[in-house]
Short mmCIF file of C-alpha atoms in Angstrom, two decimals:
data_model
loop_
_atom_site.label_atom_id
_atom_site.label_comp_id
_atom_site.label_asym_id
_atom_site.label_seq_id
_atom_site.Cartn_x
_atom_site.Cartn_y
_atom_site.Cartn_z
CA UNK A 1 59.32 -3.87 12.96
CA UNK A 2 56.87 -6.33 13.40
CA UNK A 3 53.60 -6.03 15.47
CA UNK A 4 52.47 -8.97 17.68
CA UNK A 5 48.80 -8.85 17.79
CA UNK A 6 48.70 -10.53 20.89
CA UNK A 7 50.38 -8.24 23.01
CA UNK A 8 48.38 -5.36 22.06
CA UNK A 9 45.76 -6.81 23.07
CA UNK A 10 47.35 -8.16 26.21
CA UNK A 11 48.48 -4.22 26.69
CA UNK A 12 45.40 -3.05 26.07
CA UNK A 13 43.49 -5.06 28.56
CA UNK A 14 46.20 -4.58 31.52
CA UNK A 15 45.76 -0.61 31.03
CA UNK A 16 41.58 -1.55 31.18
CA UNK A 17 42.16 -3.19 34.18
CA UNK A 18 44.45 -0.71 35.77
CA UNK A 19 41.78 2.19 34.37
CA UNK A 20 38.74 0.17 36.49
CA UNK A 21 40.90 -0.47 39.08
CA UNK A 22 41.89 3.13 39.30
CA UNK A 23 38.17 4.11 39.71
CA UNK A 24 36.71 0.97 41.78
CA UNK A 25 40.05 2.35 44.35
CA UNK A 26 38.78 6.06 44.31
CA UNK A 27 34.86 4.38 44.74
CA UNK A 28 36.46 2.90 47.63
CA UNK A 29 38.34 5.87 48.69
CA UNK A 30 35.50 7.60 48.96
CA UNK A 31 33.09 5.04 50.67
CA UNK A 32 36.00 4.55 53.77
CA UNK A 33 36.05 8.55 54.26
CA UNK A 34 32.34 8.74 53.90
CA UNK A 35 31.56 5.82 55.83
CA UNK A 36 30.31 5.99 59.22
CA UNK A 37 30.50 3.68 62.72
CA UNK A 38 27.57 1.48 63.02
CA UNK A 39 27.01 2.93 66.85
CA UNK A 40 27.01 7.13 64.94
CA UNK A 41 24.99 5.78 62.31
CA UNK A 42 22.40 4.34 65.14
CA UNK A 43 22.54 7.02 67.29
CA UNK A 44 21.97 9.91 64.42
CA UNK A 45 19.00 8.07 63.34
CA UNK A 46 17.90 7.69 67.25
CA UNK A 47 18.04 11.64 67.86
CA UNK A 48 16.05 12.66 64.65
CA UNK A 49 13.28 10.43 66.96
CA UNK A 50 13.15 7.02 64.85
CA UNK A 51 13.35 3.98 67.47
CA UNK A 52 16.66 2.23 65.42
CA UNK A 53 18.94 -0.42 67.19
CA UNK A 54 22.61 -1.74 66.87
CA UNK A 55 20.89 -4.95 66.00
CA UNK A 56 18.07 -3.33 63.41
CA UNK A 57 20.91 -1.80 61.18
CA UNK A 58 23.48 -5.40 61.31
CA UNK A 59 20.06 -7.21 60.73
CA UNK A 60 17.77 -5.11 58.70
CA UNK A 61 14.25 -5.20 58.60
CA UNK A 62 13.05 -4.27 55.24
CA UNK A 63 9.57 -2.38 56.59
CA UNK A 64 11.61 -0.72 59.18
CA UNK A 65 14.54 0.32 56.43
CA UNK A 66 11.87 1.77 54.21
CA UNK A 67 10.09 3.70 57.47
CA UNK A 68 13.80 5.64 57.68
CA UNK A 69 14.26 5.77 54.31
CA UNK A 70 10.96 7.39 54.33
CA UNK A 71 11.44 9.32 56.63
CA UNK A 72 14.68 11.08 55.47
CA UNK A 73 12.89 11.55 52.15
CA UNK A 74 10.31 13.72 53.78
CA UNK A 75 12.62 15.48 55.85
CA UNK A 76 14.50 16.32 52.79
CA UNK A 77 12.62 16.31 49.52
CA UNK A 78 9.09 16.20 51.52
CA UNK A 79 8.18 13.10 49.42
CA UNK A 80 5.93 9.72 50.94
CA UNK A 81 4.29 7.06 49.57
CA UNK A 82 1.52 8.68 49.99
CA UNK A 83 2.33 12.20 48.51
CA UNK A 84 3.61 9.98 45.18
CA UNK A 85 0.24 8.00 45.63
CA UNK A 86 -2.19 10.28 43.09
CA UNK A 87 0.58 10.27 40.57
CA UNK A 88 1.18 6.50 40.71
CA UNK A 89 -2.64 6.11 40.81
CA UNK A 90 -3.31 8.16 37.34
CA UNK A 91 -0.52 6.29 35.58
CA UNK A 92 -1.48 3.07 36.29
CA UNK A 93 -4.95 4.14 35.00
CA UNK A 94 -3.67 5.66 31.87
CA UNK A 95 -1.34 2.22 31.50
CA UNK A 96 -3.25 -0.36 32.83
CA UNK A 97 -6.97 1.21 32.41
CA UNK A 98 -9.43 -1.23 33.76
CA UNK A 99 -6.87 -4.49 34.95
CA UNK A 100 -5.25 -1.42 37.24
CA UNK A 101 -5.47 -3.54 39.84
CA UNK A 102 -2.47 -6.04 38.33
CA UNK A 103 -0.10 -4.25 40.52
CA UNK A 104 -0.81 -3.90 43.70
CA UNK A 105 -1.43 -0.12 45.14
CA UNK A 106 1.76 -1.29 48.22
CA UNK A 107 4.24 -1.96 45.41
CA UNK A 108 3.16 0.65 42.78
CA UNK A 109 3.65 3.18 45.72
CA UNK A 110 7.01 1.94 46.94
CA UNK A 111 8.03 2.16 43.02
CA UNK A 112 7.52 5.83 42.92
CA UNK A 113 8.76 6.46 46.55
CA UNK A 114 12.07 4.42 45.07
CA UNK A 115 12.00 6.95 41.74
CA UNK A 116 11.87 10.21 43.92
CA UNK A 117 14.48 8.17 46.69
CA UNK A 118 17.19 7.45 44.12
CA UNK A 119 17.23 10.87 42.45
CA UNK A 120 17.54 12.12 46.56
CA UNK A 121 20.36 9.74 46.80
CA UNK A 122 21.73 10.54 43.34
CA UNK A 123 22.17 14.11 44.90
CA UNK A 124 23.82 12.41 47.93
CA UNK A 125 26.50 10.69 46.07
CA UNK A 126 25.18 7.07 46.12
CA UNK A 127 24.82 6.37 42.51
CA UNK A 128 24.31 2.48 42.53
CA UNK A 129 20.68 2.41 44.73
CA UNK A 130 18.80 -0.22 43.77
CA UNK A 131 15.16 -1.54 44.14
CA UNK A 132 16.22 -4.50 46.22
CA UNK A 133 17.87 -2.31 48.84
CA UNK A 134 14.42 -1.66 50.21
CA UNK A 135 13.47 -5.15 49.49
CA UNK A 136 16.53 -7.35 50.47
CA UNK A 137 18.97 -4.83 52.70
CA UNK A 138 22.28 -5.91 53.72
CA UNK A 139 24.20 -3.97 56.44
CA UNK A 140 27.19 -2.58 54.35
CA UNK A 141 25.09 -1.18 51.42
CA UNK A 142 22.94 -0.31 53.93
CA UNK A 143 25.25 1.41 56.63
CA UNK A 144 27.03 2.78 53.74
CA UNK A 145 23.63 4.68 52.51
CA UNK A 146 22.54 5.84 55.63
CA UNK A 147 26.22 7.54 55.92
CA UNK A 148 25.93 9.30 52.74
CA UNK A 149 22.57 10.33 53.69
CA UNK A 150 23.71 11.63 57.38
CA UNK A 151 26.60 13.42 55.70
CA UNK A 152 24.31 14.77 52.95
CA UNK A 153 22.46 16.01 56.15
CA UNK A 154 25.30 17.63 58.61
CA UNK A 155 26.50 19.33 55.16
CA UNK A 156 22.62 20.85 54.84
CA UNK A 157 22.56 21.97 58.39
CA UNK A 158 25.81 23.61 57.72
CA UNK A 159 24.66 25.42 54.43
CA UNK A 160 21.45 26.22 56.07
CA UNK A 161 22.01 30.44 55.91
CA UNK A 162 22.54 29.68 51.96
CA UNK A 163 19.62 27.09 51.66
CA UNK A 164 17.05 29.90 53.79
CA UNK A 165 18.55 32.74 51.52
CA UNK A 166 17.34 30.69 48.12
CA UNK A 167 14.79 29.52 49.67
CA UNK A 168 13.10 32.89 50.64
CA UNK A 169 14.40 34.13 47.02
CA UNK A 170 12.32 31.01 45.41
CA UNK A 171 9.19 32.25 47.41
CA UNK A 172 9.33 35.60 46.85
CA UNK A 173 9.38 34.67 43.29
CA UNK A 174 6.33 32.32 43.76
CA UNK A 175 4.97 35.40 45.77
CA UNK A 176 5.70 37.65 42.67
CA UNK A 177 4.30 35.28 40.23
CA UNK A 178 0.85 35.08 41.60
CA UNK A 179 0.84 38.75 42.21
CA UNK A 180 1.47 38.98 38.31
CA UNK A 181 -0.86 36.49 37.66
CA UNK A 182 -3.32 38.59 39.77
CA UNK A 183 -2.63 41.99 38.31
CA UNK A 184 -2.92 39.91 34.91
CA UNK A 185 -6.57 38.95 35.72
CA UNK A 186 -6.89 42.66 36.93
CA UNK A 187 -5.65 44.25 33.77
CA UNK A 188 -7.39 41.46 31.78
CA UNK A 189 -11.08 42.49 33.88
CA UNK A 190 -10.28 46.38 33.85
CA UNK A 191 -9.35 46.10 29.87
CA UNK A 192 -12.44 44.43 29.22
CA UNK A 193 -14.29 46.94 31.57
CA UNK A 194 -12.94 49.57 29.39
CA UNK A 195 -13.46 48.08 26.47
CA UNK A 196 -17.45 47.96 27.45
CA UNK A 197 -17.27 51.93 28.34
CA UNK A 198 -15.46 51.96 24.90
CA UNK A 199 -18.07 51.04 23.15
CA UNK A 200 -20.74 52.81 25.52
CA UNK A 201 -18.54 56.51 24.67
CA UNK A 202 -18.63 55.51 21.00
CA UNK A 203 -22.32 55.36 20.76
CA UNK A 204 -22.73 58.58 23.19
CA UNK A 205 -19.98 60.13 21.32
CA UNK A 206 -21.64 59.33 18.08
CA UNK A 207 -25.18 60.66 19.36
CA UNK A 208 -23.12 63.31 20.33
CA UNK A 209 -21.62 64.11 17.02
CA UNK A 210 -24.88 63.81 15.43
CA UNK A 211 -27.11 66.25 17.95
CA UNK A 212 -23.79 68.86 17.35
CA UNK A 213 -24.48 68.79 13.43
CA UNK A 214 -28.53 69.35 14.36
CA UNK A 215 -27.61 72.02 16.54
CA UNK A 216 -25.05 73.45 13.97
CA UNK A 217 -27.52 73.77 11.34
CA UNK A 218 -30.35 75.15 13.17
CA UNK A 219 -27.60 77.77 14.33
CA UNK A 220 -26.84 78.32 10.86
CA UNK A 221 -30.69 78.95 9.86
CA UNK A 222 -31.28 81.02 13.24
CA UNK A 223 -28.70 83.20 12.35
CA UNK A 224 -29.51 83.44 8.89
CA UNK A 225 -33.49 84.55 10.77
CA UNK A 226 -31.42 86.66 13.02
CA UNK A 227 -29.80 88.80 10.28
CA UNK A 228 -33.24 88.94 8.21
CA UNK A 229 -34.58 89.93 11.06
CA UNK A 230 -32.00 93.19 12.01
CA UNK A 231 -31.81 93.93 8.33
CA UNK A 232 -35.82 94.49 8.78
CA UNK A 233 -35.92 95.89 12.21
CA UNK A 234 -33.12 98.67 10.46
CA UNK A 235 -35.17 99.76 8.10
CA UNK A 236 -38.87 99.48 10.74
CA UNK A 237 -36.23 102.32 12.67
CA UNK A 238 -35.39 104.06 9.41
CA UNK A 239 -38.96 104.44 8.55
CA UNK A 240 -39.55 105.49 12.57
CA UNK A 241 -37.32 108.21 12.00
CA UNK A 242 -38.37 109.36 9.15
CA UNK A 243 -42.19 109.39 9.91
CA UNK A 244 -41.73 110.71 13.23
CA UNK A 245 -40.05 113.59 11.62
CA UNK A 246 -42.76 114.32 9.12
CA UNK A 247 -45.33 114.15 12.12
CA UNK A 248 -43.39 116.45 14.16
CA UNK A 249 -42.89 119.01 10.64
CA UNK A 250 -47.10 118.73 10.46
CA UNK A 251 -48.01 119.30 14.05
CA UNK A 252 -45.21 122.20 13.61
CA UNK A 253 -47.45 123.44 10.47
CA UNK A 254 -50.64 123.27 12.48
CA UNK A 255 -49.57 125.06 15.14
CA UNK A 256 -48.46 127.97 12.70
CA UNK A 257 -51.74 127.32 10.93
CA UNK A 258 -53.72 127.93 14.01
CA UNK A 259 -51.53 131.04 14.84
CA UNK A 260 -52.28 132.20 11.58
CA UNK A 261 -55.84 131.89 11.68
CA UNK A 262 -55.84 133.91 15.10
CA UNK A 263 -54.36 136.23 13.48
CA UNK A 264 -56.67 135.98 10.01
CA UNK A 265 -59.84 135.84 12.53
CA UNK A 266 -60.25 139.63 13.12
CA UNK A 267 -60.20 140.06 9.38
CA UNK A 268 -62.47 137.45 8.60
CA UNK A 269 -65.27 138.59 10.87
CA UNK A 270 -65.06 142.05 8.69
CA UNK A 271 -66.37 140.19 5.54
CA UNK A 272 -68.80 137.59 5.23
CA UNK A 273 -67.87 136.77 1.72
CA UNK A 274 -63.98 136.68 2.20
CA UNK A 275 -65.10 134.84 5.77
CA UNK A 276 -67.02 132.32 3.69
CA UNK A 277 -64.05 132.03 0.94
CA UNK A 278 -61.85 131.43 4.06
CA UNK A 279 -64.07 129.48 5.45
CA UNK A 280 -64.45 127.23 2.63
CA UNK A 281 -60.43 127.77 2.00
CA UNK A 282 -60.14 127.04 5.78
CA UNK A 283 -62.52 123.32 5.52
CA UNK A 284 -61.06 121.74 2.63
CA UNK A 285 -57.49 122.99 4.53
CA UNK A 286 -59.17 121.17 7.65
CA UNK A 287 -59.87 117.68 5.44
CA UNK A 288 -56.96 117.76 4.59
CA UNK A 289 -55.51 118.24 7.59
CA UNK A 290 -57.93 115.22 9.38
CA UNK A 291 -56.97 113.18 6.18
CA UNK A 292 -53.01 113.63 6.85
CA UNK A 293 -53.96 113.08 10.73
CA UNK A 294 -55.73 110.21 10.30
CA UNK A 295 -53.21 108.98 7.88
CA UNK A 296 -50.45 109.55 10.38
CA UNK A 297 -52.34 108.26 13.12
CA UNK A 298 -52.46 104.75 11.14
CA UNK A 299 -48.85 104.97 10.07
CA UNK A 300 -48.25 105.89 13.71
CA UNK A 301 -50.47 102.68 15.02
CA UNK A 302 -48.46 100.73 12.04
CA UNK A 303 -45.50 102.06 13.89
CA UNK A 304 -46.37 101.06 16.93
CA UNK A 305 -47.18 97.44 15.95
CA UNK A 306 -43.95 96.99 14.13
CA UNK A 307 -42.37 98.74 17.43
CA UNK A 308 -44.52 95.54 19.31
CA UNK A 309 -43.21 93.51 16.89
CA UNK A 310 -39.45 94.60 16.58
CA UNK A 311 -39.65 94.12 21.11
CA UNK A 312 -40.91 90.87 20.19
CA UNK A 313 -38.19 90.03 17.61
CA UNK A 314 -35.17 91.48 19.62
CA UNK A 315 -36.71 89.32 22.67
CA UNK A 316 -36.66 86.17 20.24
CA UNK A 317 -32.99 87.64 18.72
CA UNK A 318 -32.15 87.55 22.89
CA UNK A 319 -33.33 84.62 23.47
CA UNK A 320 -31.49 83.00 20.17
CA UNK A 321 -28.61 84.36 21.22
CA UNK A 322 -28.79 82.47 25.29
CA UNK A 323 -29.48 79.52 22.68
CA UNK A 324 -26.30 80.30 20.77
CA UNK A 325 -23.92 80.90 24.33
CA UNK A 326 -25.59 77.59 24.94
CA UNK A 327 -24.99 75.65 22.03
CA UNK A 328 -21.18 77.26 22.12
CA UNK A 329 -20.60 75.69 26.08
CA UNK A 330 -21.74 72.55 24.35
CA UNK A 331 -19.64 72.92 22.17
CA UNK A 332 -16.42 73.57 24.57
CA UNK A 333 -17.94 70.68 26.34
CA UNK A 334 -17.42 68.44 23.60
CA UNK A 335 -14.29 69.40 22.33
CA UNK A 336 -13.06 68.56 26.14
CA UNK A 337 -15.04 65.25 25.79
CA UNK A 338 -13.42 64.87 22.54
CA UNK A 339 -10.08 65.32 24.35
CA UNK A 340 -10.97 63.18 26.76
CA UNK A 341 -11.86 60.47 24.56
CA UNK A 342 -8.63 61.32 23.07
CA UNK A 343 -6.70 60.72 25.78
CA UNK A 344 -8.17 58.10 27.03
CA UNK A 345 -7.92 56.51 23.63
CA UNK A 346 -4.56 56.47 23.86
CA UNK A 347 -4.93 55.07 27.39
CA UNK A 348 -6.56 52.56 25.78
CA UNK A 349 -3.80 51.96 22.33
CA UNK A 350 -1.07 51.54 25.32
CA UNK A 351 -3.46 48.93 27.18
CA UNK A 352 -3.61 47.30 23.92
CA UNK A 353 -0.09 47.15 23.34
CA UNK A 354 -0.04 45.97 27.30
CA UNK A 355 -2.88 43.62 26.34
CA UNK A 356 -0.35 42.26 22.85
CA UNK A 357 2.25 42.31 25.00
CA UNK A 358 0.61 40.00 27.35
CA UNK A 359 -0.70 37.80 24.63
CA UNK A 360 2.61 37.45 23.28
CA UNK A 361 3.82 36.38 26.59
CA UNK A 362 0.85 33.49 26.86
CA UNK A 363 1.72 32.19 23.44
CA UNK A 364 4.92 31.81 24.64
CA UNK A 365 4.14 29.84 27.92
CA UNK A 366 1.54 28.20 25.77
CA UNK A 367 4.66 27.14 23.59
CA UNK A 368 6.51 25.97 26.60
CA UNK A 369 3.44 24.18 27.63
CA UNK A 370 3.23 22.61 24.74
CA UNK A 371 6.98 21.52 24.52
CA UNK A 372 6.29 20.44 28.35
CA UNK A 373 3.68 18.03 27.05
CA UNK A 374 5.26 16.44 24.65
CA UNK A 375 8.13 15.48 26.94
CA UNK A 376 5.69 14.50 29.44
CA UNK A 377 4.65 12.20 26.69
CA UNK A 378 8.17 11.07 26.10
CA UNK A 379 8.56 10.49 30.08
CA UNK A 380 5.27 8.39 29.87
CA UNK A 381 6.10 6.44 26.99
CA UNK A 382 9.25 5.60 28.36
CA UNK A 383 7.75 5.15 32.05
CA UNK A 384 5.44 3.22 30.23
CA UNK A 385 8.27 1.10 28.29
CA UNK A 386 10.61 1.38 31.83
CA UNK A 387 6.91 -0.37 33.30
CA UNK A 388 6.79 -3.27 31.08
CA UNK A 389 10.51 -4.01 31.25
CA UNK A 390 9.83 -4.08 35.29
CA UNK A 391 7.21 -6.28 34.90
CA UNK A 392 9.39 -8.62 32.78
CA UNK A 393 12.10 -8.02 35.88
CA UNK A 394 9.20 -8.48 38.68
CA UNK A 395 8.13 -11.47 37.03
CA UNK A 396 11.81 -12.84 36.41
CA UNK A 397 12.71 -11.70 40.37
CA UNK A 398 9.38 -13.37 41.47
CA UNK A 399 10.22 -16.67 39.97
CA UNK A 400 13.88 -16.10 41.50
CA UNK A 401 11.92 -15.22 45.09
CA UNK A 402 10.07 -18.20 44.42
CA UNK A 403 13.61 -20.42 44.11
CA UNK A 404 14.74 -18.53 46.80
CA UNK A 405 12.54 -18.99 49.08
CA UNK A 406 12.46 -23.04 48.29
CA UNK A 407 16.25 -22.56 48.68
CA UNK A 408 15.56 -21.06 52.27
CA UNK A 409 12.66 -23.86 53.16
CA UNK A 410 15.19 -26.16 52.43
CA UNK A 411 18.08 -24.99 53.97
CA UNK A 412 15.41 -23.95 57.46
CA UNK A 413 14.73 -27.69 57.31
CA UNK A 414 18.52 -28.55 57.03
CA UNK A 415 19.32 -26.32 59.62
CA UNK A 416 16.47 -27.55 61.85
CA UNK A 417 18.11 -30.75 61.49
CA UNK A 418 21.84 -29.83 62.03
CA UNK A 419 20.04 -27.41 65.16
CA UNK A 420 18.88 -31.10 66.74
CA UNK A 421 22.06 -32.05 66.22
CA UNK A 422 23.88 -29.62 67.47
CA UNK A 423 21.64 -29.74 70.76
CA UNK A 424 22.25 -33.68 70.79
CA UNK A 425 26.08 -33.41 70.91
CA UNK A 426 25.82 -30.34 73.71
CA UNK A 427 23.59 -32.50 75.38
CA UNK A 428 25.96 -35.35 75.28
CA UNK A 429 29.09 -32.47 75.99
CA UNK A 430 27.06 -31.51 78.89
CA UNK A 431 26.41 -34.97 80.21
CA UNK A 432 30.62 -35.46 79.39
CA UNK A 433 31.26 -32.19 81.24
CA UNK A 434 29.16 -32.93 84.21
CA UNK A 435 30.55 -36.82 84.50
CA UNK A 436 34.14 -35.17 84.07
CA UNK A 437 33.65 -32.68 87.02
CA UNK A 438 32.27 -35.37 89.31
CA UNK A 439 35.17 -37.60 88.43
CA UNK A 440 37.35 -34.70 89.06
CA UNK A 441 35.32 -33.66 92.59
CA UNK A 442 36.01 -37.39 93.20
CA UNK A 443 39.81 -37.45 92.43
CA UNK A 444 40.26 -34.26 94.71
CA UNK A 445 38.38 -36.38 97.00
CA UNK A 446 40.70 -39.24 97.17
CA UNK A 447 43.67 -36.99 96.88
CA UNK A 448 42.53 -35.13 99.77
CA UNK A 449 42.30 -38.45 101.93
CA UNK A 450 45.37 -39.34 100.54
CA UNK A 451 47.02 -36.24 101.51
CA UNK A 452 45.63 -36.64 105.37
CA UNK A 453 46.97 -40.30 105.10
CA UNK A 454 50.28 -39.08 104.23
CA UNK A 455 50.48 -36.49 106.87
CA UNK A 456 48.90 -38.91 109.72
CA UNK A 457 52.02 -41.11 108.22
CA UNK A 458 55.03 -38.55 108.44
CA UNK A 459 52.88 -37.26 111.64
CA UNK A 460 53.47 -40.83 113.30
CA UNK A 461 56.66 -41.55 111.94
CA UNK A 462 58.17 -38.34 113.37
CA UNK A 463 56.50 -39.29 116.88
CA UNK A 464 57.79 -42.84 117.06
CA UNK A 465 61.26 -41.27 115.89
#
């Protein structure tokens, strides 16, 4: 079978046609059901309380069509000229720098006011808005935007429950944001607040630790003292005991003595020399006696001074021991510091993990951030590229505005001259029209007095019948 090149292609650009047709009859479709009466389209734009006319929309006014397209852009997307103005203002510094003032601050505005406009209209459904719709307007492009735009509009008052509902949900989420953001800063303060006390306890905690090992080892040597001291104050009572006994066994022996030599005395008196031999016997028993007295008598002062002393010791031993009870509710009072500092340790671990946690989530955002940056550097690079290709296109549509306008001049003057014209020949029609009607006046005239004649004729001819 052979294949005929020709016809392919022939096929091939019949079902392209019929394709484009297909969708330039559903554009159109669409545009008759969305499209609007001029007189709705007027009035809609009257009641929102913009002065607009029958005339203003079949003969638009470009400042007037970018008022309303204004207009509907801050009623909808709350977006001016002037609102875009900063923007506009810092890119054509960063672009431009110092020759910023190349394009003017009017146009540079009205270029971003046309950026945020088309995306508003993109959301409408008009997809082919151009720049020169707010420069040049014509009345179907235009009538056929402004009924997009007032459908776009019925269809938002319509939705308005679901719009308020997403709306409120959006700012409570703006609401919860910041209220992070402010129990971030909170947290962030309060962490670094306890991270001051932190190292505040540490240092107590440490002079602390190091006043509980002085007091630990002078408990250690006062106890060591204390048990030296009862080991001595044992055997002070021992020896007490023991030398109380003995004094109590001699004044016991004295007593008999002196019994004795009451007894003896009788028998003594009898004979001088057995007197004198008991005498003498009697003396040295006497020294000795006043020896061992005097001897106890010191032992018993010794006694009494180590007594003194052991009240003195067991008041020190006392007192040691108020210093020991002391030194122990320091010491219950430190291990419940220590548990304290424990706990709050641990307070402070889980605000660090909070604190990580946190940090994690800023290195994030800082990553977003980042990836934010470079595409605003893409968009600016290509806003700058999309600026320089409009400047090409300004420059190209200036010279065009420039034809255009000589086009216009010319064709005023043309029509000027086809206006005198035009007068002329009504003039003449006028002076034709007004000879015409006085010839006619003066026909009706005659054919008045010829109609009289006529009747005076028949009247007379009838009366001389």
């Amino acid at each position: 079978m052979d294949f005929n090149a020709r016809m392919s292609h022939q096929f091939r650009s019949q079902a392209n046609g019929n394709n484009g047709g297909r969708g330039k009859q559903q554009q159109n479709d669409a545009d008759a059901f969305m499209r609007l009466p001029d007189r709705e389209i007027v009035g809609c734009i009257s009641d929102i309380g913009v002065p607009f006319a029958l005339e203003d929309l079949q003969k638009p006014n470009p400042q007037q069509i970018q008022k309303v397209f204004e207009w509907f852009a801050e009623l909808l997307m709350n977006a001016t000229r002037e609102t875009v103005e900063p923007a506009m203002r810092a890119a054509a510094e960063d672009i431009c720098g110092e020759y910023i003032e190349v394009v003017p601050a009017d146009t540079r505005n009205l270029m971003g006011f046309y950026v945020s406009l088309r995306r508003l209209l993109v959301e409408c459904g008009v997809t082919d808005f151009t720049y020169s719709d707010l420069l040049k307007p014509t009345h179907e492009r235009l009538a056929r935007t402004f009924s997009y735009i007032i459908n776009f509009v019925r269809f938002r008052e319509s939705q308005t429950a679901t719009i308020d509902e997403y709306f409120n949900k959006a700012e409570s989420t703006k609401a919860r944001i910041e209220t992070l953001y402010l129990e971030n800063q909170d947290m962030e303060a309060r962490l670094d607040e306890m991270k001051r006390k932190r190292k505040g306890m540490e240092a107590l905690a440490k002079e602390k630790t190091e006043r509980n090992e002085q007091l630990k080892a002078r408990l250690l040597e006062l106890k060591r003292g204390q048990e030296h001291i009862s080991e001595r104050s044992e055997r002070a009572k021992n020896e007490k005991g023991r030398l109380t006994s003995q004094l109590e066994e001699k004044t016991e022996k004295c007593l008999s003595l002196r019994q004795e030599c009451e007894k003896l005395r009788p028998y003594v008196l009898q004979s001088p020399a057995a007197l004198q031999s008991n005498l003498t016997e009697l003396s040295e028993n006497l020294a000795k006696d006043r020896s061992r007295i005097d001897v106890l008598e010191k032992r018993t002062r010794a006694l009494q001074t180590s007594t003194d002393t052991f009240g003195i010791v067991f008041n020190d031993v006392n007192s040691c021991t108020k210093v020991l009870e002391e030194v122990s509710n320091e010491l219950q009072k430190e291990d419940e510091e220590n548990l304290k500092a424990t706990k709050r340790r641990d307070a402070l671990a889980e605000r660090g993990n909070n604190v990580r946690e946190v940090e994690r989530h800023e290195a994030m955002l800082q990553r977003q951030l980042k990836r934010w940056l470079e595409r605003t550097d893409a968009v600016r690079n290509s806003s700058k590229e999309k600026t320089d290709a409009a400047k090409t296109k300004m420059e190209e549509l200036r010279g065009v505005h420039r034809r255009l306008t000589e086009e216009r001049a010319e064709k005023g003057r043309e029509m000027e001259r086809r206006r005198v014209r035009i007068e002329q020949t009504e003039k003449k029609m006028a002076d034709l029209k007004e000879n015409i009607e006085v010839e006619i006046h003066a026909a009706h005239d005659e054919y008045l007095k010829m109609d009289s004649h006529i009747k005076l004729y028949i009247t007379e001819m009838e009366q001389s019948m």
